[in-house]
Amino acid sequence: METYLKFIAKSFQKDITYKVEYFVGLVNGFLYVFIFTSLWKAIYNSYGQESFAGSFTRSSIISYAVFAMVIKISFTMDDQITTRKIRTGALITDLIKPINYFCLTLSESIGQSLFNFLARGMPILVTSLFLFKVAMPGNVTNYLLLILSGIFRNFA
């Protein structure tokens, strides 16, 4: 288990070294949040109502859009990791290591997700709280379900 924690840390460190990619990803995340919140505001303004489609209010849909983008940004997986390792030859060195390759890949994905959540998702969420007046859920169960859905999103 300690070995895989080291791989999580290495993956986190690897992502933090590419500063330009980090800032581009952060700007991209802000852009997505701005686009989706603007889209939902325009939809609600076109109907001239504060409530639409039943019980969905404008503020709840804006909050949903922000949380959905934070989850998307935080839990994106690199689908090309094995393909890239085959091209570079790094797969051979991973396979001769006395560890499970699939656990190694999972550890690297966890490290990437932690980095994306802390370095991209949290700044976007905190900024959105002030800019778009996002309503934070008051129930702890909602946060647990949010984390659970983010984890299951990676396995779908």
Coordinates of C-alpha atoms in Angstrom, one line a residue:
M1 CA 0.0 0.0 0.0
E2 CA 2.9 2.4 0.8
T3 CA 4.2 1.8 -2.7
Y4 CA 1.0 2.9 -4.3
L5 CA 0.8 6.0 -2.1
K6 CA 4.2 7.0 -3.4
F7 CA 2.9 6.6 -7.0
I8 CA 0.0 8.8 -6.1
A9 CA 2.4 11.4 -4.8
K10 CA 4.6 11.1 -7.9
S11 CA 1.7 11.6 -10.2
F12 CA 0.6 14.7 -8.2
Q13 CA 4.2 16.1 -8.4
K14 CA 4.3 15.4 -12.1
D15 CA 1.1 17.3 -12.7
I16 CA 2.3 20.3 -10.6
T17 CA 5.5 20.7 -12.7
Y18 CA 3.7 21.7 -15.9
K19 CA 2.7 25.2 -14.9
V20 CA 1.5 26.4 -18.3
E21 CA -0.7 23.4 -18.6
Y22 CA -2.1 24.1 -15.1
F23 CA -2.9 27.7 -15.9
V24 CA -4.5 26.8 -19.3
G25 CA -6.6 24.1 -17.5
L26 CA -7.6 26.6 -14.9
V27 CA -8.6 29.2 -17.5
N28 CA -10.4 26.5 -19.5
G29 CA -12.3 25.5 -16.3
F30 CA -13.4 29.1 -15.6
L31 CA -14.5 29.5 -19.3
Y32 CA -16.6 26.3 -19.1
V33 CA -18.3 27.5 -15.8
F34 CA -18.9 30.9 -17.4
I35 CA -20.4 29.4 -20.5
F36 CA -22.7 27.0 -18.7
T37 CA -23.9 29.5 -16.1
S38 CA -24.5 32.1 -18.9
L39 CA -26.4 29.5 -20.9
W40 CA -28.7 28.6 -18.0
K41 CA -29.2 32.2 -17.1
A42 CA -30.3 32.9 -20.7
I43 CA -32.7 30.0 -20.6
Y44 CA -34.3 31.2 -17.4
N45 CA -34.4 34.8 -18.6
S46 CA -36.1 33.7 -21.9
Y47 CA -39.0 32.1 -19.9
G48 CA -39.2 35.1 -17.5
Q49 CA -39.6 32.8 -14.5
E50 CA -37.5 32.1 -11.5
S51 CA -38.7 28.4 -11.5
F52 CA -38.6 26.2 -14.5
A53 CA -39.3 22.5 -15.2
G54 CA -41.0 21.9 -11.8
S55 CA -38.9 22.7 -8.8
F56 CA -35.7 23.7 -10.4
T57 CA -35.0 27.3 -9.6
R58 CA -32.5 29.4 -11.4
S59 CA -30.0 29.4 -8.5
S60 CA -30.2 25.6 -8.1
I61 CA -29.5 25.1 -11.8
I62 CA -26.5 27.6 -11.6
S63 CA -25.2 25.7 -8.6
Y64 CA -25.7 22.4 -10.5
A65 CA -23.7 23.8 -13.5
V66 CA -20.8 24.9 -11.3
F67 CA -20.7 21.6 -9.3
A68 CA -20.9 19.6 -12.5
M69 CA -18.0 21.4 -14.0
V70 CA -15.9 21.1 -10.8
I71 CA -16.5 17.4 -10.8
K72 CA -15.7 17.1 -14.6
I73 CA -12.5 19.1 -14.1
S74 CA -11.5 17.3 -10.9
F75 CA -12.1 13.7 -11.9
T76 CA -11.0 13.6 -15.5
M77 CA -8.9 10.5 -16.3
D78 CA -6.1 10.2 -18.8
D79 CA -7.6 7.6 -21.2
Q80 CA -4.4 7.5 -23.3
I81 CA -2.0 6.6 -20.4
T82 CA -1.4 3.0 -21.5
T83 CA -1.2 4.0 -25.2
R84 CA 1.4 6.6 -24.4
K85 CA 3.3 4.2 -22.3
I86 CA 3.3 1.7 -25.2
R87 CA 4.7 4.4 -27.6
T88 CA 7.4 5.5 -25.3
G89 CA 8.4 2.1 -24.0
A90 CA 7.5 2.9 -20.4
L91 CA 5.0 0.1 -20.3
I92 CA 7.9 -2.5 -20.3
T93 CA 9.5 -0.9 -17.3
D94 CA 6.1 -0.8 -15.5
L95 CA 5.4 -4.5 -16.3
I96 CA 8.8 -5.7 -14.9
K97 CA 8.2 -3.9 -11.6
P98 CA 7.1 -6.2 -8.8
I99 CA 3.7 -4.4 -8.5
N100 CA 0.3 -4.7 -10.1
Y101 CA 0.1 -2.6 -13.2
F102 CA -3.6 -1.9 -12.8
C103 CA -3.1 -0.7 -9.2
L104 CA -0.2 1.5 -10.5
T105 CA -2.4 3.0 -13.2
L106 CA -5.2 3.6 -10.6
S107 CA -2.7 5.2 -8.3
E108 CA -1.5 7.6 -11.0
S109 CA -5.2 8.4 -11.8
I110 CA -5.9 9.1 -8.1
G111 CA -2.9 11.5 -8.0
Q112 CA -4.1 13.3 -11.1
S113 CA -7.6 13.6 -9.7
L114 CA -6.3 14.9 -6.4
F115 CA -4.2 17.5 -8.2
N116 CA -7.1 18.6 -10.4
F117 CA -9.5 18.8 -7.4
L118 CA -7.1 20.8 -5.2
A119 CA -5.4 23.0 -7.8
R120 CA -8.2 23.5 -10.4
G121 CA -11.6 22.5 -8.9
M122 CA -11.3 24.3 -5.5
P123 CA -10.2 27.7 -7.0
I124 CA -13.1 27.5 -9.5
L125 CA -15.6 26.5 -6.8
V126 CA -14.4 29.3 -4.4
T127 CA -14.5 31.9 -7.2
S128 CA -17.9 30.7 -8.4
L129 CA -19.3 31.1 -4.9
F130 CA -18.7 34.8 -5.1
L131 CA -19.3 35.5 -8.8
F132 CA -22.4 33.4 -9.4
K133 CA -23.8 33.2 -5.9
V134 CA -23.7 29.4 -5.9
A135 CA -25.8 27.9 -3.2
M136 CA -23.9 25.3 -1.2
P137 CA -25.8 22.3 0.0
G138 CA -26.5 22.3 3.7
N139 CA -26.8 18.5 4.1
V140 CA -23.7 16.4 4.7
T141 CA -25.3 13.5 2.8
N142 CA -25.3 15.6 -0.3
Y143 CA -21.5 16.1 -0.1
L144 CA -21.0 12.3 0.4
L145 CA -23.2 11.5 -2.5
L146 CA -21.3 14.1 -4.6
I147 CA -17.9 12.5 -3.8
L148 CA -19.4 9.0 -4.4
S149 CA -20.8 10.1 -7.8
G150 CA -17.4 11.6 -8.8
I151 CA -15.7 8.3 -7.9
F152 CA -18.2 6.2 -9.8
R153 CA -18.0 8.6 -12.8
N154 CA -14.4 7.4 -13.3
F155 CA -15.4 3.7 -13.5
A156 CA -18.3 4.2 -15.9

